[in-house]
Coordinates of C-alpha atoms in Angstrom, one line a residue:
T1 CA 214.8 -49.6 51.0
D2 CA 217.1 -48.1 53.6
E3 CA 215.4 -50.4 56.2
G4 CA 216.5 -53.5 54.2
A5 CA 213.2 -54.4 52.4
V6 CA 213.9 -55.7 48.9
V7 CA 212.0 -53.9 46.1
V8 CA 213.7 -55.5 43.1
P9 CA 216.0 -58.5 43.6
N10 CA 218.9 -59.8 41.6
V11 CA 219.0 -57.1 38.8
E12 CA 221.6 -58.0 36.2
Y13 CA 223.2 -55.8 33.6
P14 CA 221.6 -54.7 31.2
Q15 CA 218.2 -55.7 32.7
V16 CA 215.4 -53.1 33.0
S17 CA 212.3 -54.1 35.0
E18 CA 208.7 -53.8 34.0
Y19 CA 206.8 -50.9 35.5
L20 CA 206.3 -51.7 39.2
P21 CA 203.1 -50.6 40.9
L22 CA 204.1 -48.7 44.2
A23 CA 201.9 -46.9 46.6
A24 CA 202.2 -43.2 46.8
G25 CA 204.5 -42.0 49.5
E26 CA 208.1 -41.4 50.4
Y27 CA 210.8 -43.9 49.6
D28 CA 214.4 -44.1 50.8
L29 CA 216.1 -46.5 48.4
T30 CA 219.5 -48.1 48.2
I31 CA 221.3 -50.1 45.5
S32 CA 223.0 -53.0 47.2
L33 CA 225.3 -55.6 45.8
A34 CA 223.6 -58.9 45.1
G35 CA 224.4 -61.8 47.3
T36 CA 225.2 -59.6 50.4
N37 CA 221.7 -59.7 51.9
C38 CA 221.6 -55.9 51.5
A39 CA 224.7 -55.5 53.7
T40 CA 226.9 -54.0 51.1
D41 CA 225.6 -50.8 49.5
A42 CA 226.8 -49.6 46.1
L43 CA 224.7 -46.4 46.0
D44 CA 222.4 -44.7 48.4
L45 CA 219.7 -42.6 46.7
P46 CA 218.1 -39.5 48.2
S47 CA 214.6 -39.7 49.6
L48 CA 212.0 -39.9 46.8
T49 CA 208.4 -38.8 47.0
L50 CA 205.9 -40.6 44.7
S51 CA 202.5 -39.1 44.1
D52 CA 199.3 -40.8 42.8
G53 CA 199.5 -40.8 39.0
D54 CA 203.3 -40.6 38.7
I55 CA 205.1 -42.6 36.1
V56 CA 208.8 -42.4 36.6
D57 CA 212.1 -44.3 36.0
V58 CA 215.5 -44.7 37.6
F59 CA 218.6 -45.9 35.9
A60 CA 221.9 -46.9 37.5
I61 CA 224.8 -45.8 35.1
G62 CA 228.5 -45.7 35.3
L63 CA 231.2 -48.0 36.7
A64 CA 232.4 -48.6 40.2
P65 CA 231.6 -46.2 43.1
G66 CA 234.3 -43.5 43.2
D67 CA 235.5 -44.2 39.7
A68 CA 237.4 -41.0 38.6
N69 CA 235.8 -40.9 35.1
F70 CA 232.5 -42.8 35.3
P71 CA 231.4 -43.0 38.9
L72 CA 228.3 -45.2 39.7
Q73 CA 225.3 -42.9 39.8
A74 CA 221.6 -42.8 39.3
T75 CA 219.7 -40.7 36.7
S76 CA 216.2 -40.4 35.4
T77 CA 214.8 -39.6 31.9
T78 CA 211.5 -38.6 33.6
G79 CA 213.1 -35.9 35.7
L80 CA 213.0 -37.6 39.1
P81 CA 215.4 -35.7 41.4
L82 CA 218.2 -38.1 42.2
T83 CA 221.2 -35.9 42.9
P84 CA 222.1 -36.3 46.5
Q85 CA 221.7 -33.1 48.6
T86 CA 225.2 -32.4 49.9
A87 CA 227.5 -29.8 51.3
S88 CA 231.3 -29.4 51.2
V89 CA 233.2 -29.3 54.5
N90 CA 236.9 -28.6 55.4
V91 CA 237.6 -30.6 58.6
A92 CA 240.6 -29.1 60.5
H93 CA 242.5 -30.2 63.6
F94 CA 243.7 -27.1 65.3
A95 CA 243.7 -28.4 69.0
P96 CA 247.2 -28.7 70.6
F97 CA 246.0 -30.9 73.5
G98 CA 248.8 -33.5 73.5
A99 CA 252.4 -33.6 74.7
D100 CA 253.5 -33.5 71.1
V101 CA 252.0 -33.6 67.6
D102 CA 251.8 -37.4 67.6
G103 CA 249.9 -37.2 70.9
T104 CA 247.1 -35.2 69.2
S105 CA 246.2 -38.0 66.9
V106 CA 242.4 -38.5 66.7
T107 CA 239.6 -40.2 64.7
I108 CA 236.9 -37.7 63.6
K109 CA 233.6 -39.5 63.1
V110 CA 230.5 -38.1 61.3
T111 CA 227.2 -40.0 61.6
G112 CA 223.6 -39.3 60.7
E113 CA 221.0 -40.2 58.1
G114 CA 222.9 -41.4 55.1
V115 CA 226.4 -41.1 56.5
D116 CA 228.7 -43.1 58.7
A117 CA 232.2 -41.8 57.9
A118 CA 235.5 -41.5 59.8
L119 CA 238.8 -39.7 59.3
E120 CA 241.5 -41.6 61.1
E121 CA 244.9 -40.6 62.6
V122 CA 244.2 -36.9 62.1
K123 CA 246.9 -34.8 63.9
F124 CA 247.3 -31.2 64.9
G125 CA 247.6 -29.0 61.8
D126 CA 245.9 -31.6 59.5
I127 CA 243.1 -30.4 57.2
A128 CA 240.8 -32.7 55.2
K129 CA 239.5 -30.6 52.4
D130 CA 236.2 -30.7 50.5
V131 CA 234.7 -33.6 52.5
V132 CA 231.2 -34.2 51.0
L133 CA 228.5 -34.7 53.6
P134 CA 224.7 -34.9 53.4
A135 CA 222.8 -31.7 53.7
G136 CA 219.5 -31.0 55.4
V137 CA 219.9 -33.7 58.1
E138 CA 221.3 -33.5 61.6
L139 CA 224.9 -34.8 61.7
T140 CA 226.8 -35.8 64.8
I141 CA 230.5 -35.0 64.8
Q142 CA 232.8 -36.8 67.3
V143 CA 236.5 -36.4 68.0
I144 CA 238.0 -39.5 69.6
P145 CA 241.7 -39.7 70.6
T146 CA 243.4 -42.5 68.7
G147 CA 243.5 -45.8 70.6
T148 CA 240.6 -45.0 72.9
D149 CA 236.8 -45.0 72.8
V150 CA 236.6 -41.7 74.7
V151 CA 234.7 -39.0 72.9
A152 CA 236.7 -35.8 73.6
I153 CA 234.5 -33.5 71.6
E154 CA 231.0 -33.9 70.3
G155 CA 228.8 -31.5 68.3
K156 CA 225.8 -31.4 66.1
A157 CA 225.4 -29.7 62.7
T158 CA 222.8 -29.4 59.9
L159 CA 224.3 -28.2 56.6
D160 CA 222.6 -26.2 53.9
V161 CA 222.4 -27.8 50.4
G162 CA 225.3 -26.7 48.3
G163 CA 226.9 -24.9 51.3
S164 CA 230.6 -24.7 52.0
Y165 CA 231.9 -24.9 55.6
T166 CA 235.0 -25.3 57.8
I167 CA 234.7 -27.2 61.0
A168 CA 237.8 -26.9 63.3
A169 CA 238.7 -28.7 66.5
I170 CA 240.3 -26.1 68.8
G171 CA 241.4 -25.6 72.4
G172 CA 242.6 -28.3 74.8
A173 CA 245.6 -26.4 76.2
N174 CA 246.2 -23.9 79.0
G175 CA 242.8 -24.4 80.5
W176 CA 240.9 -23.8 77.2
E177 CA 238.0 -26.2 76.6
L178 CA 238.2 -28.6 73.6
M179 CA 235.5 -27.6 71.2
L180 CA 234.3 -27.5 67.6
K181 CA 234.5 -24.2 65.8
P182 CA 232.0 -24.1 62.8
L183 CA 232.5 -21.5 60.1
V184 CA 230.5 -20.7 56.9
D185 CA 232.9 -20.4 54.0
Q186 CA 232.5 -17.7 51.4
T187 CA 232.8 -19.1 47.8
D188 CA 231.5 -16.3 45.6
A189 CA 234.5 -14.2 44.4
P190 CA 234.3 -10.4 44.8
D191 CA 234.0 -8.3 41.7
S192 CA 237.3 -6.7 42.5
G193 CA 240.0 -7.1 45.2
A194 CA 240.2 -10.0 47.5
L195 CA 238.6 -11.4 50.7
V196 CA 240.6 -12.4 53.7
R197 CA 239.4 -14.2 56.8
I198 CA 241.7 -14.1 59.9
G199 CA 241.3 -16.2 63.0
H200 CA 243.0 -16.4 66.3
L201 CA 242.8 -20.1 67.2
A202 CA 246.0 -20.4 69.2
P203 CA 245.3 -21.1 73.0
F204 CA 248.8 -20.0 74.2
A205 CA 247.6 -17.9 77.1
D206 CA 246.1 -19.1 80.4
A207 CA 242.3 -19.2 80.1
A208 CA 242.1 -18.1 83.8
T209 CA 244.1 -14.9 83.2
P210 CA 241.9 -11.8 83.1
G211 CA 242.0 -10.1 79.8
S212 CA 243.6 -13.1 78.1
T213 CA 243.6 -12.8 74.3
A214 CA 244.2 -16.5 73.5

């Protein structure tokens, strides 16, 4: 389980267990590498709900996690829903807060149930595209200047399953507050013509100036 309790120990290829009696309820299961005391995870499964009378199966298939052709994954011949619920996010650094571009270097951390990820040495103008994150759970996003433990920006987000988003760090110059700008991305193509989204995210005017357009 996600809490570290062993359900089936030391499973070797091509072993298939006997049917295991489990109480009805919700299970958060993880496939961990043998010999690591559950410290090294190979695959984190989505939460599963088992009801009285269910007879189900789960098979790990594929090769190494992240393999381009045969990624390690879980499937079920009995229809158990094992596809992780995710969303796709473009993470952008648009905050010119440093003295120069190198001075804007940050680590962007995303934590929450089922995720503990970091993008390191991200600088002004950088965009990490199509970052896959869990959907349906609250995520904490932190922007931390490189070489420090100081959290410069922190925000919360809960993503819809299958959604596409852009989250941009903006501000930090001319009195404008550092902040995260979340956007919902359009992915369905129009029947004709094109769709264009335009944003003014350049804080070049003084925030204290009345009528500033920055």
